[in-house]
CSV table of C-alpha atoms and ligand atoms in Angstrom, one decimal:
chain,number,residue,atom,x,y,z
A,253,MET,CA,0.5,0.3,0.1
A,254,MET,CA,1.4,3.6,-0.9
A,255,ARG,CA,2.2,5.8,2.0
A,256,THR,CA,0.6,9.4,1.2
A,257,ARG,CA,3.6,10.9,3.7
A,258,PRO,CA,6.5,11.4,1.4
A,259,LEU,CA,10.1,10.8,1.8
A,260,LYS,CA,12.3,14.0,2.2
A,261,VAL,CA,15.4,13.8,-0.1
A,262,ALA,CA,18.6,16.7,0.6
A,263,LEU,CA,20.3,17.3,-2.7
A,264,LEU,CA,23.6,18.6,-1.3
A,265,GLY,CA,25.7,19.5,-4.9
A,266,CYS,CA,24.2,20.1,-8.3
A,267,GLY,CA,26.7,19.5,-10.7
A,268,VAL,CA,27.4,17.1,-13.5
A,269,VAL,CA,25.8,14.2,-11.2
A,270,GLY,CA,23.3,16.5,-8.8
A,271,SER,CA,21.2,17.9,-11.7
A,272,GLU,CA,21.1,14.8,-13.2
A,273,VAL,CA,20.1,13.1,-9.9
A,274,ALA,CA,17.0,15.9,-9.2
A,275,ARG,CA,16.0,15.9,-12.8
A,276,ILE,CA,15.6,11.5,-12.9
A,277,MET,CA,13.7,12.4,-9.3
A,278,THR,CA,11.0,14.8,-11.0
A,279,THR,CA,10.3,13.1,-14.6
A,280,HIS,CA,10.0,9.3,-12.8
A,281,ALA,CA,8.7,10.4,-9.3
A,282,ASP,CA,5.3,8.5,-10.1
A,283,ASP,CA,7.5,5.1,-11.1
A,284,LEU,CA,9.9,5.8,-7.6
A,285,ALA,CA,7.0,6.3,-5.9
A,286,ALA,CA,5.4,3.1,-6.9
A,287,ARG,CA,8.7,1.0,-6.6
A,288,ILE,CA,9.3,2.0,-2.7
A,289,GLY,CA,5.8,2.6,-1.7
A,290,ALA,CA,5.8,6.3,-0.7
A,291,PRO,CA,6.5,9.3,-2.7
A,292,VAL,CA,9.8,10.8,-2.4
A,293,GLU,CA,10.1,14.5,-2.6
A,294,LEU,CA,13.0,16.9,-3.3
A,295,ALA,CA,13.2,18.9,0.0
A,296,GLY,CA,16.0,20.6,-0.6
A,297,VAL,CA,18.9,21.4,-2.6
A,298,ALA,CA,22.4,22.2,-1.5
A,299,VAL,CA,24.6,24.5,-3.9
A,300,ARG,CA,27.3,26.8,-4.0
A,301,ARG,CA,25.8,29.3,-6.5
A,302,PRO,CA,22.3,30.2,-6.0
A,303,SER,CA,22.0,32.6,-8.5
A,304,LYS,CA,22.9,29.9,-11.5
A,305,VAL,CA,19.4,29.2,-13.6
A,306,ARG,CA,18.5,24.8,-12.9
A,307,GLU,CA,16.0,23.8,-15.0
A,308,GLY,CA,13.0,21.9,-13.2
A,309,ILE,CA,14.0,22.6,-9.8
A,310,ASP,CA,11.7,24.8,-7.8
A,311,PRO,CA,14.4,28.3,-7.0
A,312,ALA,CA,12.6,28.0,-3.6
A,313,LEU,CA,14.1,24.2,-2.4
A,314,VAL,CA,17.8,26.1,-3.6
A,315,THR,CA,19.5,27.3,-0.5
A,316,THR,CA,23.6,27.4,0.1
A,317,ASP,CA,23.5,26.6,3.7
A,318,ALA,CA,24.3,23.0,3.6
A,319,THR,CA,24.7,22.3,6.8
A,320,ALA,CA,21.5,24.3,7.6
A,321,LEU,CA,19.8,21.4,5.5
A,322,VAL,CA,20.9,18.0,7.1
A,323,LYS,CA,20.1,19.5,10.4
A,324,ARG,CA,16.6,20.3,9.4
A,325,GLY,CA,15.3,17.2,11.6
A,326,ASP,CA,12.8,16.1,8.8
A,327,ILE,CA,14.9,14.6,6.4
A,328,ASP,CA,15.4,10.8,5.3
A,329,VAL,CA,17.7,10.6,3.1
A,330,VAL,CA,20.7,13.4,2.3
A,331,VAL,CA,22.0,12.4,-1.2
A,332,GLU,CA,25.8,14.2,-1.6
A,333,VAL,CA,27.1,14.5,-5.0
A,334,ILE,CA,29.4,17.3,-3.8
A,335,GLY,CA,32.6,15.4,-4.0
A,336,GLY,CA,36.0,15.8,-1.9
A,337,ILE,CA,37.0,15.5,2.0
A,338,GLU,CA,35.5,18.4,3.6
A,339,PRO,CA,32.5,20.1,3.9
A,340,ALA,CA,31.0,16.3,2.5
A,341,ARG,CA,32.5,14.3,5.8
A,342,THR,CA,31.5,16.3,8.3
A,343,LEU,CA,27.6,17.0,6.0
A,344,ILE,CA,27.4,13.4,6.2
A,345,THR,CA,28.3,12.7,9.8
A,346,THR,CA,25.7,15.7,10.7
A,347,ALA,CA,23.1,14.2,8.5
A,348,PHE,CA,23.3,10.7,10.6
A,349,GLU,CA,23.3,12.6,13.8
A,350,HIS,CA,19.9,14.1,12.8
A,351,GLY,CA,18.1,11.2,11.8
A,352,ALA,CA,18.9,10.8,8.0
A,353,SER,CA,20.8,8.2,5.8
A,354,VAL,CA,23.2,8.7,3.3
A,355,VAL,CA,24.0,8.5,-0.3
A,356,SER,CA,26.7,9.2,-1.9
A,357,ALA,CA,29.2,9.3,-4.9
A,358,ASN,CA,32.6,10.1,-3.3
A,359,LYS,CA,34.7,7.3,-3.7
A,360,ALA,CA,37.7,9.9,-2.1
A,361,LEU,CA,36.0,10.1,0.8
A,362,LEU,CA,35.0,7.1,1.4
A,363,ALA,CA,38.3,5.2,0.3
A,364,GLN,CA,39.7,7.8,3.5
A,365,ASP,CA,37.5,7.4,5.8
A,366,GLY,CA,34.6,4.5,4.9
A,367,ALA,CA,35.2,2.9,8.3
A,368,ALA,CA,34.4,5.7,10.7
A,369,LEU,CA,31.7,6.7,7.9
A,370,HIS,CA,30.2,3.6,7.9
A,371,ALA,CA,30.5,3.4,12.3
A,372,ALA,CA,28.4,6.6,12.2
A,373,ALA,CA,25.5,5.2,10.2
A,374,GLU,CA,25.4,2.5,12.1
A,375,ALA,CA,26.1,4.5,15.7
A,376,HIS,CA,23.2,5.8,14.2
A,377,GLY,CA,20.8,3.0,13.0
A,378,GLU,CA,21.5,5.2,9.6
A,379,ASP,CA,22.2,3.7,6.0
A,380,LEU,CA,25.4,4.6,3.7
A,381,TYR,CA,25.1,3.2,0.1
A,382,TYR,CA,27.6,4.5,-2.4
A,383,GLU,CA,27.1,2.5,-5.8
A,384,ALA,CA,27.7,5.4,-7.6
A,385,ALA,CA,31.3,5.8,-5.6
A,386,VAL,CA,32.4,2.6,-8.4
A,387,ALA,CA,32.1,1.9,-12.0
A,388,GLY,CA,29.7,4.9,-12.0
A,389,ALA,CA,26.3,3.0,-13.5
A,390,ILE,CA,27.6,-0.6,-13.3
A,391,PRO,CA,26.3,-2.4,-10.6
A,392,LEU,CA,29.3,-3.6,-8.7
A,393,ILE,CA,29.4,-2.6,-5.1
A,394,ARG,CA,25.8,-4.3,-4.4
A,395,PRO,CA,26.5,-7.4,-6.0
A,396,LEU,CA,30.0,-8.0,-4.1
A,397,ARG,CA,28.3,-6.8,-1.1
A,398,GLU,CA,25.0,-8.8,-1.9
A,399,SER,CA,24.8,-11.4,-4.4
A,400,LEU,CA,28.1,-12.6,-3.8
A,401,ALA,CA,28.6,-12.7,0.1
A,402,GLY,CA,27.8,-16.1,0.2
A,403,ASP,CA,31.3,-16.9,-2.1
A,404,LYS,CA,34.5,-16.0,-1.6
A,405,VAL,CA,36.4,-13.4,-3.9
A,406,ASN,CA,39.9,-14.0,-5.2
A,407,ARG,CA,41.0,-11.0,-7.2
A,408,VAL,CA,38.7,-8.1,-8.9
A,409,LEU,CA,40.3,-6.9,-11.9
A,410,GLY,CA,39.6,-3.9,-14.5
A,411,ILE,CA,39.1,-0.7,-15.6
A,412,VAL,CA,37.3,1.4,-13.3
A,413,ASN,CA,37.8,5.4,-14.3
A,414,GLY,CA,36.1,6.7,-17.5
A,415,THR,CA,37.7,9.8,-18.2
A,416,THR,CA,41.6,8.0,-18.7
A,417,ASN,CA,39.9,5.1,-20.6
A,418,PHE,CA,38.7,7.2,-22.5
A,419,ILE,CA,42.0,9.5,-22.8
A,420,LEU,CA,44.2,5.9,-23.8
A,421,ASP,CA,41.2,4.8,-26.2
A,422,LYS,CA,41.9,7.9,-28.2
A,423,MET,CA,45.2,8.0,-28.2
A,424,ASP,CA,45.3,4.9,-29.5
A,425,SER,CA,42.7,4.4,-31.9
A,426,THR,CA,42.8,8.0,-33.2
A,427,GLY,CA,46.4,9.3,-32.1
A,428,ALA,CA,44.8,12.2,-30.6
A,429,GLY,CA,47.7,14.1,-28.1
A,430,TYR,CA,46.8,13.4,-24.6
A,431,GLN,CA,45.6,17.2,-23.4
A,432,GLU,CA,43.2,17.0,-26.4
A,433,ALA,CA,41.8,13.8,-25.3
A,434,LEU,CA,41.5,15.2,-21.2
A,435,ASP,CA,40.0,18.3,-22.5
A,436,GLU,CA,37.1,16.6,-24.3
A,437,ALA,CA,36.7,14.1,-21.3
A,438,THR,CA,36.2,16.9,-19.2
A,439,ALA,CA,34.4,18.6,-21.2
A,440,LEU,CA,32.0,15.5,-21.3
A,441,GLY,CA,31.5,15.4,-17.5
A,442,TYR,CA,33.7,12.6,-16.8
A,443,ALA,CA,37.1,13.9,-15.2
A,444,GLU,CA,36.7,14.9,-11.5
A,445,ALA,CA,37.0,19.0,-10.0
A,446,ASP,CA,40.7,18.3,-10.6
A,447,PRO,CA,41.5,15.5,-13.0
A,448,THR,CA,44.6,15.5,-11.9
A,449,ALA,CA,42.5,12.6,-9.4
A,450,ASP,CA,41.9,10.8,-12.9
A,451,VAL,CA,45.3,11.2,-14.7
A,452,GLU,CA,47.6,10.2,-11.4
A,453,GLY,CA,45.3,7.3,-10.6
A,454,PHE,CA,44.2,8.2,-7.4
A,455,ASP,CA,40.5,7.4,-8.3
A,456,ALA,CA,41.0,4.1,-9.8
A,457,ALA,CA,43.1,3.8,-6.3
A,458,ALA,CA,39.8,4.9,-4.0
A,459,LYS,CA,37.8,2.9,-5.9
A,460,ALA,CA,40.6,0.1,-5.7
A,461,ALA,CA,40.4,0.6,-1.9
A,462,ILE,CA,36.7,0.4,-2.2
A,463,LEU,CA,36.5,-2.6,-4.1
A,464,ALA,CA,39.0,-4.6,-1.9
A,465,GLY,CA,37.6,-4.1,1.0
A,466,ILE,CA,34.2,-5.1,0.2
A,467,ALA,CA,35.4,-8.3,-1.7
A,468,PHE,CA,37.4,-9.6,0.8
A,469,HIS,CA,35.5,-7.8,3.8
A,470,THR,CA,38.7,-6.2,5.0
A,471,ARG,CA,40.1,-2.6,5.9
A,472,VAL,CA,42.1,-1.2,2.6
A,473,ARG,CA,42.0,2.5,3.0
A,474,LEU,CA,43.7,4.5,0.2
A,475,ASP,CA,47.1,4.3,1.3
A,476,ASP,CA,47.2,1.0,0.9
A,477,VAL,CA,46.9,1.2,-2.5
A,478,HIS,CA,49.9,1.0,-5.0
A,479,ARG,CA,48.9,3.7,-7.5
A,480,GLU,CA,50.5,5.1,-11.4
A,481,GLY,CA,48.9,6.8,-13.3
A,482,MET,CA,49.0,7.3,-17.2
A,483,THR,CA,50.8,10.7,-17.8
A,484,GLU,CA,53.4,8.6,-18.8
A,485,VAL,CA,52.2,5.9,-21.1
A,486,THR,CA,53.7,7.4,-24.9
A,487,ALA,CA,52.7,6.8,-28.7
A,488,ALA,CA,55.9,4.7,-28.4
A,489,ASP,CA,54.6,2.5,-25.5
A,490,PHE,CA,51.4,1.9,-27.9
A,491,ALA,CA,53.9,0.8,-30.5
A,492,SER,CA,55.6,-1.2,-28.4
A,493,ALA,CA,52.0,-3.1,-27.3
A,494,ARG,CA,50.5,-3.3,-30.8
A,495,LYS,CA,54.2,-5.3,-32.5
A,496,MET,CA,53.1,-7.6,-28.9
A,497,GLY,CA,49.4,-7.6,-30.2
A,498,CYS,CA,48.1,-6.0,-27.0
A,499,THR,CA,47.0,-2.2,-25.5
A,500,ILE,CA,47.4,-0.3,-23.3
A,501,LYS,CA,44.6,0.4,-20.2
A,502,LEU,CA,44.8,1.7,-16.7
A,503,LEU,CA,43.8,-1.5,-14.3
A,504,ALA,CA,42.9,-1.9,-11.0
A,505,ILE,CA,43.5,-4.9,-9.6
A,506,CYS,CA,42.8,-6.2,-6.1
A,507,GLU,CA,44.0,-9.7,-5.3
A,508,ARG,CA,44.4,-12.1,-2.0
A,509,ALA,CA,47.2,-13.6,-1.8
A,510,ARG,CA,47.5,-17.8,-2.5
A,511,ASP,CA,47.6,-18.3,1.0
A,512,GLY,CA,44.5,-16.1,1.9
A,513,ALA,CA,46.9,-14.4,4.5
A,514,SER,CA,46.9,-11.0,2.9
A,515,VAL,CA,45.4,-9.0,-0.2
A,516,THR,CA,46.8,-6.2,-2.5
A,517,ALA,CA,45.4,-3.5,-4.2
A,518,ARG,CA,47.3,-1.5,-7.5
A,519,VAL,CA,45.7,0.9,-10.1
A,520,HIS,CA,48.8,0.7,-12.5
A,521,PRO,CA,48.9,1.2,-16.7
A,522,ALA,CA,49.4,-2.1,-18.1
A,523,MET,CA,49.7,-3.9,-21.2
A,524,ILE,CA,46.5,-6.4,-22.1
A,525,PRO,CA,46.6,-8.9,-24.9
A,526,LEU,CA,43.8,-7.6,-27.8
A,527,SER,CA,41.8,-10.6,-27.4
A,528,HIS,CA,41.1,-9.9,-24.0
A,529,PRO,CA,37.6,-8.3,-23.2
A,530,LEU,CA,39.0,-5.4,-21.6
A,531,ALA,CA,40.7,-4.6,-24.6
A,532,SER,CA,37.4,-3.6,-26.3
A,533,VAL,CA,36.2,-1.5,-23.3
A,534,ARG,CA,36.3,2.0,-25.4
A,535,GLY,CA,35.5,5.6,-24.2
A,536,ALA,CA,34.5,6.1,-20.6
A,537,TYR,CA,33.1,2.4,-20.2
A,538,ASN,CA,34.3,0.5,-17.3
A,539,ALA,CA,34.6,-3.2,-17.2
A,540,VAL,CA,35.3,-5.1,-14.3
A,541,PHE,CA,36.1,-9.0,-13.4
A,542,VAL,CA,35.4,-10.5,-10.1
A,543,GLU,CA,37.0,-14.5,-9.7
A,544,SER,CA,35.3,-16.1,-6.9
A,545,ASP,CA,35.8,-19.8,-5.7
A,546,ALA,CA,32.6,-20.9,-6.4
A,547,SER,CA,30.9,-18.5,-9.5
A,548,GLY,CA,34.2,-18.5,-11.1
A,549,ARG,CA,35.1,-15.4,-13.1
A,550,LEU,CA,32.5,-12.4,-13.2
A,551,MET,CA,32.3,-9.5,-15.9
A,552,PHE,CA,30.4,-6.5,-15.3
A,553,TYR,CA,30.6,-3.8,-18.1
A,554,GLY,CA,29.1,-0.3,-18.7
A,555,PRO,CA,29.3,3.5,-18.3
A,556,GLY,CA,31.5,4.2,-15.9
A,557,ALA,CA,30.9,8.0,-15.7
A,558,GLY,CA,28.7,11.1,-16.4
A,559,GLY,CA,25.8,12.9,-15.2
A,560,ALA,CA,22.9,10.0,-16.0
A,561,PRO,CA,24.9,7.3,-15.6
A,562,THR,CA,26.0,8.0,-12.4
A,563,ALA,CA,23.0,9.2,-11.1
A,564,SER,CA,21.2,6.0,-12.2
A,565,ALA,CA,23.7,4.1,-9.5
A,566,VAL,CA,22.5,7.3,-7.4
A,567,LEU,CA,18.5,6.4,-7.6
A,568,GLY,CA,19.0,2.7,-7.5
A,569,ASP,CA,20.8,3.7,-4.0
A,570,LEU,CA,18.3,5.9,-3.2
A,571,VAL,CA,14.9,3.8,-4.0
A,572,ALA,CA,17.0,0.8,-2.0
A,573,VAL,CA,17.5,3.1,1.0
A,574,CYS,CA,13.7,4.5,0.9
A,575,ARG,CA,12.9,1.1,1.1
A,576,ASN,CA,14.6,-0.1,4.2
A,577,ARG,CA,13.5,3.0,5.7
A,578,LEU,CA,9.5,2.2,5.2
A,579,ASN,CA,10.8,-1.4,6.3
A,580,GLY,CA,12.4,0.5,9.9
A,581,ALA,CA,15.4,-1.4,8.5
A,582,THR,CA,19.1,-0.7,7.5
A,583,GLY,CA,21.0,-2.4,4.6
A,584,PRO,CA,24.7,-4.3,5.4
A,585,GLY,CA,26.8,-2.4,6.6
A,586,GLU,CA,30.5,-2.5,6.6
A,587,SER,CA,31.8,-6.0,6.9
A,588,ALA,CA,35.8,-5.8,8.0
A,589,TYR,CA,35.8,-9.3,10.4
A,590,ALA,CA,38.9,-10.8,8.0
A,591,ALA,CA,41.2,-7.8,9.5
A,592,LEU,CA,44.0,-9.3,6.5
A,593,PRO,CA,46.8,-6.9,6.1
A,594,VAL,CA,47.4,-4.6,3.2
A,595,SER,CA,50.5,-6.6,1.4
A,596,GLY,CA,53.0,-3.8,-0.4
A,597,MET,CA,54.0,-3.9,-4.6
A,598,GLY,CA,56.7,-6.0,-4.0
A,599,ASP,CA,55.0,-9.5,-3.3
A,600,VAL,CA,52.5,-8.9,-6.1
A,601,VAL,CA,53.1,-11.6,-9.2
A,602,THR,CA,52.8,-10.6,-13.0
A,603,ARG,CA,54.6,-10.7,-16.4
A,604,TYR,CA,56.7,-7.0,-17.7
A,605,HIS,CA,57.6,-5.7,-21.0
A,606,ILE,CA,61.1,-3.8,-20.2
A,607,SER,CA,62.1,-1.5,-22.9
A,608,LEU,CA,65.8,-0.7,-22.3
A,609,ASP,CA,68.3,1.2,-25.2
A,610,VAL,CA,71.4,-0.6,-25.0
A,611,ALA,CA,75.1,-0.6,-26.9
A,612,ASP,CA,75.5,-2.1,-30.1
A,613,LYS,CA,77.3,-4.7,-29.8
A,614,PRO,CA,78.7,-8.4,-29.1
A,615,GLY,CA,77.7,-9.6,-25.6
A,616,VAL,CA,75.4,-6.9,-24.4
A,617,LEU,CA,72.1,-9.7,-24.7
A,618,ALA,CA,74.4,-12.0,-22.9
A,619,GLN,CA,74.8,-9.4,-20.2
A,620,VAL,CA,71.5,-8.0,-19.8
A,621,ALA,CA,70.4,-11.8,-19.9
A,622,THR,CA,72.3,-13.0,-16.7
A,623,VAL,CA,71.3,-10.3,-14.6
A,624,PHE,CA,67.9,-11.1,-15.4
A,625,ALA,CA,68.7,-14.8,-14.6
A,626,GLU,CA,70.5,-13.4,-11.1
A,627,HIS,CA,67.5,-12.4,-10.2
A,628,GLY,CA,65.3,-15.2,-10.8
A,629,VAL,CA,63.7,-13.4,-13.4
A,630,SER,CA,62.5,-16.0,-16.5
A,631,ILE,CA,62.9,-14.6,-19.7
A,632,ASP,CA,59.9,-15.2,-21.9
A,633,THR,CA,60.7,-13.3,-25.8
A,634,VAL,CA,63.5,-10.7,-26.8
A,635,ARG,CA,63.6,-8.8,-29.5
A,636,GLN,CA,66.2,-6.3,-30.8
A,637,GLN,CA,66.1,-3.3,-33.5
A,638,GLY,CA,70.0,-2.0,-33.9
A,639,LYS,CA,70.5,1.5,-35.7
A,640,ASP,CA,74.6,3.2,-35.9
A,641,GLY,CA,75.8,1.5,-32.8
A,642,GLU,CA,73.3,2.0,-30.2
A,643,ALA,CA,70.0,-0.7,-30.3
A,644,SER,CA,66.6,-1.0,-28.4
A,645,LEU,CA,65.9,-4.5,-26.6
A,646,VAL,CA,62.3,-5.2,-25.5
A,647,VAL,CA,62.2,-7.6,-23.2
A,648,VAL,CA,59.2,-9.5,-21.8
A,649,THR,CA,59.5,-12.2,-19.0
A,650,HIS,CA,57.4,-14.9,-17.5
A,651,ARG,CA,55.9,-13.8,-14.1
A,652,ALA,CA,57.8,-12.2,-11.5
A,653,SER,CA,57.7,-11.0,-8.3
A,654,ASP,CA,57.5,-6.9,-8.8
A,655,ALA,CA,60.6,-7.4,-6.0
A,656,ALA,CA,62.5,-9.4,-8.3
A,657,LEU,CA,62.0,-7.0,-11.0
A,658,GLY,CA,62.7,-3.9,-9.6
A,659,GLY,CA,66.0,-5.6,-8.4
A,660,THR,CA,66.7,-6.7,-11.9
A,661,VAL,CA,65.8,-2.9,-13.1
A,662,GLU,CA,68.2,-1.1,-11.1
A,663,ALA,CA,70.9,-4.0,-12.2
A,664,LEU,CA,70.1,-3.3,-15.4
A,665,ARG,CA,70.8,0.3,-15.2
A,666,LYS,CA,74.6,-0.2,-14.0
A,667,LEU,CA,75.4,-1.8,-16.5
A,668,ASP,CA,77.6,0.5,-19.2
A,669,THR,CA,76.1,-1.3,-21.8
A,670,VAL,CA,72.6,-0.1,-21.0
A,671,ARG,CA,72.2,3.3,-21.9
A,672,GLY,CA,68.6,4.1,-20.4
A,673,VAL,CA,65.7,2.1,-19.1
A,674,ALA,CA,63.0,3.3,-21.8
A,675,SER,CA,59.9,2.1,-20.1
A,676,ILE,CA,59.2,-0.6,-17.7
A,677,MET,CA,55.3,-2.0,-18.1
A,678,ARG,CA,53.4,-5.0,-16.8
A,679,VAL,CA,51.7,-6.7,-18.6
A,680,GLU,CA,48.3,-8.5,-17.7
A,681,GLY,CA,45.3,-10.0,-18.6
A,682,GLU,CA,47.1,-13.5,-20.0
B,1074,LIG,N1,30.5,13.2,-12.9
B,1074,LIG,C1,31.0,11.7,-13.1
B,1074,LIG,O1,31.0,10.8,-13.8
B,1074,LIG,C2,30.9,11.2,-11.8
B,1074,LIG,C3,31.2,9.3,-11.4
B,1074,LIG,C4,30.9,8.8,-10.2
B,1074,LIG,C5,31.2,9.5,-9.1
B,1074,LIG,N2,31.1,11.0,-9.2
B,1074,LIG,C6,31.6,11.7,-7.7
B,1074,LIG,O2,30.5,12.6,-7.9
B,1074,LIG,C7,30.8,13.6,-7.0
B,1074,LIG,C8,29.6,14.8,-7.8
B,1074,LIG,O3,30.8,14.4,-9.3
B,1074,LIG,P1,30.4,16.0,-10.4
B,1074,LIG,O4,31.0,15.4,-11.5
B,1074,LIG,O5,29.1,15.9,-10.0
B,1074,LIG,O6,31.2,16.9,-9.7
B,1074,LIG,P2,30.4,18.7,-10.2
B,1074,LIG,O7,31.7,19.5,-9.6
B,1074,LIG,O8,30.0,18.8,-11.1
B,1074,LIG,O9,29.5,18.8,-8.9
B,1074,LIG,C9,29.7,18.9,-7.6
B,1074,LIG,C10,28.5,20.6,-7.3
B,1074,LIG,O10,29.4,20.6,-6.3
B,1074,LIG,C11,28.8,21.9,-5.5
B,1074,LIG,N3,29.4,21.9,-4.0
B,1074,LIG,C12,30.8,22.6,-3.7
B,1074,LIG,N4,30.6,22.9,-2.7
B,1074,LIG,C13,29.8,22.7,-2.1
B,1074,LIG,C14,29.0,22.9,-0.9
B,1074,LIG,N5,30.1,23.0,-0.2
B,1074,LIG,N6,27.7,23.4,-0.9
B,1074,LIG,C15,26.8,22.7,-2.1
B,1074,LIG,N7,27.2,22.9,-3.2
B,1074,LIG,C16,28.4,22.6,-3.0
B,1074,LIG,C17,29.6,23.0,-6.7
B,1074,LIG,O11,29.3,24.1,-6.8
B,1074,LIG,C18,28.9,21.4,-8.3
B,1074,LIG,O12,28.1,22.7,-8.6
B,1074,LIG,C19,31.9,13.7,-6.6
B,1074,LIG,O13,32.5,12.8,-5.2
B,1074,LIG,C20,32.5,13.0,-8.0
B,1074,LIG,O14,33.4,12.0,-7.8
B,1074,LIG,C21,31.3,11.9,-10.4
B,1075,LIG,N1,36.0,10.8,-13.0
B,1075,LIG,C1,35.4,9.8,-13.1
B,1075,LIG,C2,34.2,9.6,-12.5
B,1075,LIG,C3,33.5,8.0,-12.1
B,1075,LIG,O1,33.7,7.9,-11.1
B,1075,LIG,C4,36.1,8.7,-14.0
B,1075,LIG,O2,36.6,9.4,-15.1
B,1075,LIG,O3,35.6,7.5,-13.8
B,1076,LIG,NA1,28.9,1.8,-9.5
């Protein structure tokens, strides 16, 4: 039966995502009410620039005082789409203190303070949902938290940043320059307010921390995630990748150690074979593989950024939280009982593609091969191209630990015959 008293929603932030949330709440109001069992009313919209014309939003609802809005006491759900750490964090905790549940898209905040925010939600008997924080529209948080709650997840691997995938795709497929592609991603509403968060891998690292925490029932913070951005990926790297039948993607990889006693989480550019499904993820799309004991390998794919796709995930959470509220219940909170340590990058085992500039003279190849052997790194293929007494040597290894590879590279740099290490890239997805 439909309840006539509406559930009241406060929207914090009315930018790319917030404006789409407001639009869908209005245009789909009847369907949302039917699905929830009560009407949902937009009771206030906190913005920074009140003079801006916002189509479809009653100006009487607009305020610059987000704190007063979350303190009103009659708000059921606060939707936080401001982003950043403060004032978002204080607004969310204030919302809990004043009897509201929270839906957020804020991966930066959740990766940094997720544990404290979950504790605050639990202490006040409120919900904290954030499907939009990871991989935009793709249902990923809820499948991990709920659908896979009976399985044991061992690995989560994928493309979780739309902006960088958009840029890498453009660089690879059209030869576009980095800045031109970034400007386009920003204009399309994919990039963070400060796109450094995207291109330097902070955004993907925040998502990796959130995914690893939920997947492995443990706490993983942003600082625990090894992070390398994509700003140093060059046209030459794409050319090398193509020679190997690969392309380059910025990947987030969260793994449980073989003995199950620890986990790792990392974000870095990697070569992947063109035959791998991740190679065909184009534009701002995201795709994530989840590997579990019983389920085997699952793939989640869809739009990873942009106003409307992100709003879809926010609205899904809003419906879930409203349903919980009508039932006098809350959804699942944080599950961190496994308390697994997070290991450093040295323990990660993968394959490597290394480009070296070397002297083109007898014995150099043997010298280089010896350094690899001395560090226990087995070589898969070697390709050499010589020109005017200099040569470029491309070595692809079998699986080795990052620590062993690091030692190898350090020793290679010390060889007189090695003029420089032009690039090192991990090879994933085989
Ligand atoms: N854009 C996307 O594709 C996308 C996807 C997933 C998640 N997110 C996340 O959603 C959140 C919002 O992203 P966005 O792309 O909409 O950003 P945005 O910059 O377009 O919107 C944020 C809005 O918040 C407003 N704001 C800032 N401080 C405020 C305050 N104190 N009170 C009220 N309003 C304030 C800004 O003026 C701006 O309009 C971020 O956490 C982001 O990481 C964005
Ligand atoms: N800036 C983010 C938004 C989605 O989280 C991205 O490009 O993926
Ligand atoms: Na999502």
